[in-house]
Amino acid sequence: MNPKVLLTSKEIDIILHRLACQLVEKHLDFSNTLIVGIQPRGKFLAERIQGILQKEYGIKDIPLGFLDITFFRDDFRRNQKPLEANKTQIDFLVENKKVVFIDDVLYTGRSIRAALTAIQSFGRPAEIELLVLIDRRFSRHLPIQPDYRGRQVDAINDEIVKVHWSENGQEDCVFLEENKNN
């Protein structure tokens, strides 16, 4: 199967602006809200959302952090090759704050479960929401659903969703392709 384009660069841009608008509707001035990108793939999306909120809506000083969940995953010891951890960059407390987790693809829900555990190291949030670019809705292993979603995708088990970002030297694009590991 050749990769199928799910979202073009223009469509991603439109979706990111819609998601940012939905966040503004819910959080207004973000005075009690933090944005946390889940490492590694939620980082670029979180930075983009923060940029739109600052440039388009004039919301300044939105705390932005990045959370590594590598050693909080329930499958980290099952991998054949050594895992490479990313860097957690959270220089604020989350105690009694509203936290918006941001990730590129919601698949089984296990990454979000790990993020829920990992964030506790920084305090007890008042509320946690989830924003994802792609929601693979029929592949959940845990009862986790996004509060904000860019696009819902129905993919069978041997298909994977790949998100490409210009920050990685690629054109912004989302593909559905066959899993070559199966």
PDB file of C-alpha atoms in Angstrom:
ATOM      1  CA  MET A   1       0.000   0.000   0.000  1.00  0.00           C
ATOM      2  CA  ASN A   2       1.339   3.410  -0.966  1.00  0.00           C
ATOM      3  CA  PRO A   3       1.077   6.071   1.714  1.00  0.00           C
ATOM      4  CA  LYS A   4      -2.258   7.887   1.615  1.00  0.00           C
ATOM      5  CA  VAL A   5      -2.246  11.598   2.386  1.00  0.00           C
ATOM      6  CA  LEU A   6      -4.706  12.292   5.202  1.00  0.00           C
ATOM      7  CA  LEU A   7      -3.850  15.970   5.702  1.00  0.00           C
ATOM      8  CA  THR A   8      -1.913  18.433   3.570  1.00  0.00           C
ATOM      9  CA  SER A   9       0.080  21.345   4.923  1.00  0.00           C
ATOM     10  CA  LYS A  10      -2.831  23.733   4.288  1.00  0.00           C
ATOM     11  CA  GLU A  11      -5.325  21.423   6.017  1.00  0.00           C
ATOM     12  CA  ILE A  12      -3.011  21.083   9.036  1.00  0.00           C
ATOM     13  CA  ASP A  13      -2.769  24.871   9.266  1.00  0.00           C
ATOM     14  CA  ILE A  14      -6.564  25.240   9.181  1.00  0.00           C
ATOM     15  CA  ILE A  15      -6.981  22.543  11.842  1.00  0.00           C
ATOM     16  CA  LEU A  16      -4.354  24.097  14.123  1.00  0.00           C
ATOM     17  CA  HIS A  17      -6.139  27.450  13.971  1.00  0.00           C
ATOM     18  CA  ARG A  18      -9.474  25.766  14.763  1.00  0.00           C
ATOM     19  CA  LEU A  19      -7.949  23.913  17.728  1.00  0.00           C
ATOM     20  CA  ALA A  20      -6.387  27.139  19.033  1.00  0.00           C
ATOM     21  CA  CYS A  21      -9.767  28.875  18.731  1.00  0.00           C
ATOM     22  CA  GLN A  22     -11.432  26.069  20.713  1.00  0.00           C
ATOM     23  CA  LEU A  23      -8.805  26.460  23.448  1.00  0.00           C
ATOM     24  CA  VAL A  24      -9.452  30.206  23.627  1.00  0.00           C
ATOM     25  CA  GLU A  25     -13.200  29.583  23.929  1.00  0.00           C
ATOM     26  CA  LYS A  26     -12.593  27.315  26.921  1.00  0.00           C
ATOM     27  CA  HIS A  27      -9.607  28.975  28.638  1.00  0.00           C
ATOM     28  CA  LEU A  28     -10.007  32.668  27.643  1.00  0.00           C
ATOM     29  CA  ASP A  29      -6.784  34.380  28.816  1.00  0.00           C
ATOM     30  CA  PHE A  30      -4.965  31.205  29.941  1.00  0.00           C
ATOM     31  CA  SER A  31      -4.248  32.770  33.340  1.00  0.00           C
ATOM     32  CA  ASN A  32      -4.688  29.384  35.047  1.00  0.00           C
ATOM     33  CA  THR A  33      -3.837  27.100  32.101  1.00  0.00           C
ATOM     34  CA  LEU A  34      -0.603  25.361  31.084  1.00  0.00           C
ATOM     35  CA  ILE A  35       0.266  23.637  27.812  1.00  0.00           C
ATOM     36  CA  VAL A  36       2.297  20.419  27.994  1.00  0.00           C
ATOM     37  CA  GLY A  37       3.539  18.723  24.837  1.00  0.00           C
ATOM     38  CA  ILE A  38       4.077  14.992  25.210  1.00  0.00           C
ATOM     39  CA  GLN A  39       7.578  14.076  24.043  1.00  0.00           C
ATOM     40  CA  PRO A  40       8.660  13.441  21.425  1.00  0.00           C
ATOM     41  CA  ARG A  41       5.934  13.977  18.835  1.00  0.00           C
ATOM     42  CA  GLY A  42       3.681  16.350  20.746  1.00  0.00           C
ATOM     43  CA  LYS A  43       6.436  18.938  21.073  1.00  0.00           C
ATOM     44  CA  PHE A  44       6.072  20.495  17.618  1.00  0.00           C
ATOM     45  CA  LEU A  45       2.285  20.551  17.830  1.00  0.00           C
ATOM     46  CA  ALA A  46       2.391  22.221  21.269  1.00  0.00           C
ATOM     47  CA  GLU A  47       4.829  24.867  20.017  1.00  0.00           C
ATOM     48  CA  ARG A  48       2.625  25.552  16.999  1.00  0.00           C
ATOM     49  CA  ILE A  49      -0.521  25.890  19.123  1.00  0.00           C
ATOM     50  CA  GLN A  50       1.253  28.225  21.549  1.00  0.00           C
ATOM     51  CA  GLY A  51       2.507  30.320  18.612  1.00  0.00           C
ATOM     52  CA  ILE A  52      -0.988  30.673  17.159  1.00  0.00           C
ATOM     53  CA  LEU A  53      -2.416  31.627  20.548  1.00  0.00           C
ATOM     54  CA  GLN A  54       0.241  34.317  20.957  1.00  0.00           C
ATOM     55  CA  LYS A  55       0.198  35.718  17.394  1.00  0.00           C
ATOM     56  CA  GLU A  56      -3.468  35.396  16.455  1.00  0.00           C
ATOM     57  CA  TYR A  57      -5.119  35.923  19.831  1.00  0.00           C
ATOM     58  CA  GLY A  58      -2.550  38.079  21.641  1.00  0.00           C
ATOM     59  CA  ILE A  59      -2.336  35.729  24.609  1.00  0.00           C
ATOM     60  CA  LYS A  60       1.084  36.269  26.144  1.00  0.00           C
ATOM     61  CA  ASP A  61       3.008  34.240  28.702  1.00  0.00           C
ATOM     62  CA  ILE A  62       1.335  30.873  28.124  1.00  0.00           C
ATOM     63  CA  PRO A  63       3.435  28.407  30.112  1.00  0.00           C
ATOM     64  CA  LEU A  64       4.665  25.683  27.747  1.00  0.00           C
ATOM     65  CA  GLY A  65       6.427  22.528  28.857  1.00  0.00           C
ATOM     66  CA  PHE A  66       7.431  19.172  27.434  1.00  0.00           C
ATOM     67  CA  LEU A  67       6.892  15.900  29.261  1.00  0.00           C
ATOM     68  CA  ASP A  68       8.930  12.749  28.661  1.00  0.00           C
ATOM     69  CA  ILE A  69       6.905   9.624  29.403  1.00  0.00           C
ATOM     70  CA  THR A  70       9.460   6.976  28.397  1.00  0.00           C
ATOM     71  CA  PHE A  71       9.900   5.359  31.814  1.00  0.00           C
ATOM     72  CA  PHE A  72       6.257   5.770  32.820  1.00  0.00           C
ATOM     73  CA  ARG A  73       4.995   3.596  29.954  1.00  0.00           C
ATOM     74  CA  ASP A  74       3.688   0.150  30.854  1.00  0.00           C
ATOM     75  CA  ASP A  75       5.578  -1.391  27.933  1.00  0.00           C
ATOM     76  CA  PHE A  76       9.026   0.205  28.303  1.00  0.00           C
ATOM     77  CA  ARG A  77      10.699  -3.026  29.485  1.00  0.00           C
ATOM     78  CA  ARG A  78       9.186  -5.086  26.668  1.00  0.00           C
ATOM     79  CA  ASN A  79      11.108  -3.380  23.904  1.00  0.00           C
ATOM     80  CA  GLN A  80      13.958  -5.284  22.248  1.00  0.00           C
ATOM     81  CA  LYS A  81      16.174  -2.244  21.756  1.00  0.00           C
ATOM     82  CA  PRO A  82      17.209   0.247  24.461  1.00  0.00           C
ATOM     83  CA  LEU A  83      14.856   3.194  24.763  1.00  0.00           C
ATOM     84  CA  GLU A  84      16.051   6.734  24.252  1.00  0.00           C
ATOM     85  CA  ALA A  85      14.496   9.118  26.697  1.00  0.00           C
ATOM     86  CA  ASN A  86      13.633  12.658  25.710  1.00  0.00           C
ATOM     87  CA  LYS A  87      14.069  15.642  27.955  1.00  0.00           C
ATOM     88  CA  THR A  88      11.307  16.793  30.267  1.00  0.00           C
ATOM     89  CA  GLN A  89      11.216  20.567  30.302  1.00  0.00           C
ATOM     90  CA  ILE A  90       8.690  21.759  32.844  1.00  0.00           C
ATOM     91  CA  ASP A  91       9.870  24.717  34.870  1.00  0.00           C
ATOM     92  CA  PHE A  92       6.554  25.436  36.565  1.00  0.00           C
ATOM     93  CA  LEU A  93       4.290  23.765  39.092  1.00  0.00           C
ATOM     94  CA  VAL A  94       1.043  22.291  37.878  1.00  0.00           C
ATOM     95  CA  GLU A  95      -0.577  22.404  41.325  1.00  0.00           C
ATOM     96  CA  ASN A  96      -4.222  23.541  40.951  1.00  0.00           C
ATOM     97  CA  LYS A  97      -3.671  24.529  37.307  1.00  0.00           C
ATOM     98  CA  LYS A  98      -5.554  23.443  34.207  1.00  0.00           C
ATOM     99  CA  VAL A  99      -3.202  21.364  32.061  1.00  0.00           C
ATOM    100  CA  VAL A 100      -3.712  20.764  28.354  1.00  0.00           C
ATOM    101  CA  PHE A 101      -1.763  17.719  27.150  1.00  0.00           C
ATOM    102  CA  ILE A 102      -0.870  17.936  23.466  1.00  0.00           C
ATOM    103  CA  ASP A 103       0.126  14.973  21.306  1.00  0.00           C
ATOM    104  CA  ASP A 104       0.090  14.283  17.585  1.00  0.00           C
ATOM    105  CA  VAL A 105      -1.765  10.936  17.427  1.00  0.00           C
ATOM    106  CA  LEU A 106      -4.043   9.286  19.983  1.00  0.00           C
ATOM    107  CA  TYR A 107      -3.840   5.559  19.316  1.00  0.00           C
ATOM    108  CA  THR A 108      -4.148   3.062  22.193  1.00  0.00           C
ATOM    109  CA  GLY A 109      -4.249   5.622  25.010  1.00  0.00           C
ATOM    110  CA  ARG A 110      -1.182   4.165  26.751  1.00  0.00           C
ATOM    111  CA  SER A 111       0.958   7.259  26.158  1.00  0.00           C
ATOM    112  CA  ILE A 112      -1.695   9.437  27.767  1.00  0.00           C
ATOM    113  CA  ARG A 113      -1.974   7.058  30.723  1.00  0.00           C
ATOM    114  CA  ALA A 114       1.794   7.360  31.162  1.00  0.00           C
ATOM    115  CA  ALA A 115       1.572  11.162  30.910  1.00  0.00           C
ATOM    116  CA  LEU A 116      -1.121  11.229  33.601  1.00  0.00           C
ATOM    117  CA  THR A 117       1.284   9.404  35.920  1.00  0.00           C
ATOM    118  CA  ALA A 118       4.352  11.451  34.958  1.00  0.00           C
ATOM    119  CA  ILE A 119       2.703  14.854  35.452  1.00  0.00           C
ATOM    120  CA  GLN A 120       2.074  14.036  39.124  1.00  0.00           C
ATOM    121  CA  SER A 121       5.785  14.689  39.754  1.00  0.00           C
ATOM    122  CA  PHE A 122       5.085  18.385  39.187  1.00  0.00           C
ATOM    123  CA  GLY A 123       2.020  18.739  41.412  1.00  0.00           C
ATOM    124  CA  ARG A 124      -1.666  17.885  41.346  1.00  0.00           C
ATOM    125  CA  PRO A 125      -3.472  19.620  38.477  1.00  0.00           C
ATOM    126  CA  ALA A 126      -6.984  20.942  38.981  1.00  0.00           C
ATOM    127  CA  GLU A 127      -7.948  19.535  35.571  1.00  0.00           C
ATOM    128  CA  ILE A 128      -6.313  17.818  32.611  1.00  0.00           C
ATOM    129  CA  GLU A 129      -7.515  18.017  29.010  1.00  0.00           C
ATOM    130  CA  LEU A 130      -6.198  16.336  25.884  1.00  0.00           C
ATOM    131  CA  LEU A 131      -5.654  17.899  22.459  1.00  0.00           C
ATOM    132  CA  VAL A 132      -4.583  15.682  19.546  1.00  0.00           C
ATOM    133  CA  LEU A 133      -4.105  16.278  15.842  1.00  0.00           C
ATOM    134  CA  ILE A 134      -5.237  12.744  14.890  1.00  0.00           C
ATOM    135  CA  ASP A 135      -7.632  10.526  16.832  1.00  0.00           C
ATOM    136  CA  ARG A 136      -7.501   6.853  15.814  1.00  0.00           C
ATOM    137  CA  ARG A 137     -10.826   6.160  17.444  1.00  0.00           C
ATOM    138  CA  PHE A 138     -11.227   2.392  17.025  1.00  0.00           C
ATOM    139  CA  SER A 139      -7.849   1.340  18.400  1.00  0.00           C
ATOM    140  CA  ARG A 140      -8.091   2.257  22.079  1.00  0.00           C
ATOM    141  CA  HIS A 141      -6.819  -0.113  24.767  1.00  0.00           C
ATOM    142  CA  LEU A 142      -7.780   2.303  27.552  1.00  0.00           C
ATOM    143  CA  PRO A 143     -10.889   4.474  28.007  1.00  0.00           C
ATOM    144  CA  ILE A 144      -9.180   7.743  27.036  1.00  0.00           C
ATOM    145  CA  GLN A 145     -10.758  10.263  24.656  1.00  0.00           C
ATOM    146  CA  PRO A 146      -9.540  13.674  23.445  1.00  0.00           C
ATOM    147  CA  ASP A 147     -11.215  16.915  24.461  1.00  0.00           C
ATOM    148  CA  TYR A 148      -9.988  18.551  21.241  1.00  0.00           C
ATOM    149  CA  ARG A 149      -9.273  16.645  18.036  1.00  0.00           C
ATOM    150  CA  GLY A 150      -8.101  17.758  14.651  1.00  0.00           C
ATOM    151  CA  ARG A 151      -9.232  14.791  12.578  1.00  0.00           C
ATOM    152  CA  GLN A 152     -10.709  11.405  13.371  1.00  0.00           C
ATOM    153  CA  VAL A 153      -9.198   8.495  11.456  1.00  0.00           C
ATOM    154  CA  ASP A 154     -10.372   4.918  11.131  1.00  0.00           C
ATOM    155  CA  ALA A 155      -7.350   2.736  10.429  1.00  0.00           C
ATOM    156  CA  ILE A 156      -7.018  -1.009  10.593  1.00  0.00           C
ATOM    157  CA  ASN A 157      -4.367  -2.545  12.854  1.00  0.00           C
ATOM    158  CA  ASP A 158      -1.621  -2.948  10.258  1.00  0.00           C
ATOM    159  CA  GLU A 159      -1.862   0.713   9.213  1.00  0.00           C
ATOM    160  CA  ILE A 160      -0.012   3.515  10.945  1.00  0.00           C
ATOM    161  CA  VAL A 161      -0.460   7.262  10.963  1.00  0.00           C
ATOM    162  CA  LYS A 162       2.715   9.279  10.317  1.00  0.00           C
ATOM    163  CA  VAL A 163       2.842  12.999  11.050  1.00  0.00           C
ATOM    164  CA  HIS A 164       5.585  14.983   9.325  1.00  0.00           C
ATOM    165  CA  TRP A 165       6.566  18.459  10.565  1.00  0.00           C
ATOM    166  CA  SER A 166       8.602  21.171   8.861  1.00  0.00           C
ATOM    167  CA  GLU A 167      10.614  21.418  12.100  1.00  0.00           C
ATOM    168  CA  ASN A 168      12.048  17.992  11.177  1.00  0.00           C
ATOM    169  CA  GLY A 169      13.015  19.163   7.708  1.00  0.00           C
ATOM    170  CA  GLN A 170       9.919  17.688   6.067  1.00  0.00           C
ATOM    171  CA  GLU A 171       6.803  19.269   4.644  1.00  0.00           C
ATOM    172  CA  ASP A 172       3.864  19.368   7.064  1.00  0.00           C
ATOM    173  CA  CYS A 173       1.742  16.370   6.145  1.00  0.00           C
ATOM    174  CA  VAL A 174      -0.118  13.425   7.695  1.00  0.00           C
ATOM    175  CA  PHE A 175       0.036  10.018   6.023  1.00  0.00           C
ATOM    176  CA  LEU A 176      -1.691   6.687   6.509  1.00  0.00           C
ATOM    177  CA  GLU A 177       0.639   3.856   5.546  1.00  0.00           C
ATOM    178  CA  GLU A 178       1.168   0.148   6.002  1.00  0.00           C
ATOM    179  CA  ASN A 179       3.115  -0.876   9.104  1.00  0.00           C
ATOM    180  CA  LYS A 180       6.331  -2.359   7.758  1.00  0.00           C
ATOM    181  CA  ASN A 181       7.133  -3.987  11.137  1.00  0.00           C
ATOM    182  CA  ASN A 182       4.326  -6.551  10.793  1.00  0.00           C
TER     183      ASN A 182
END
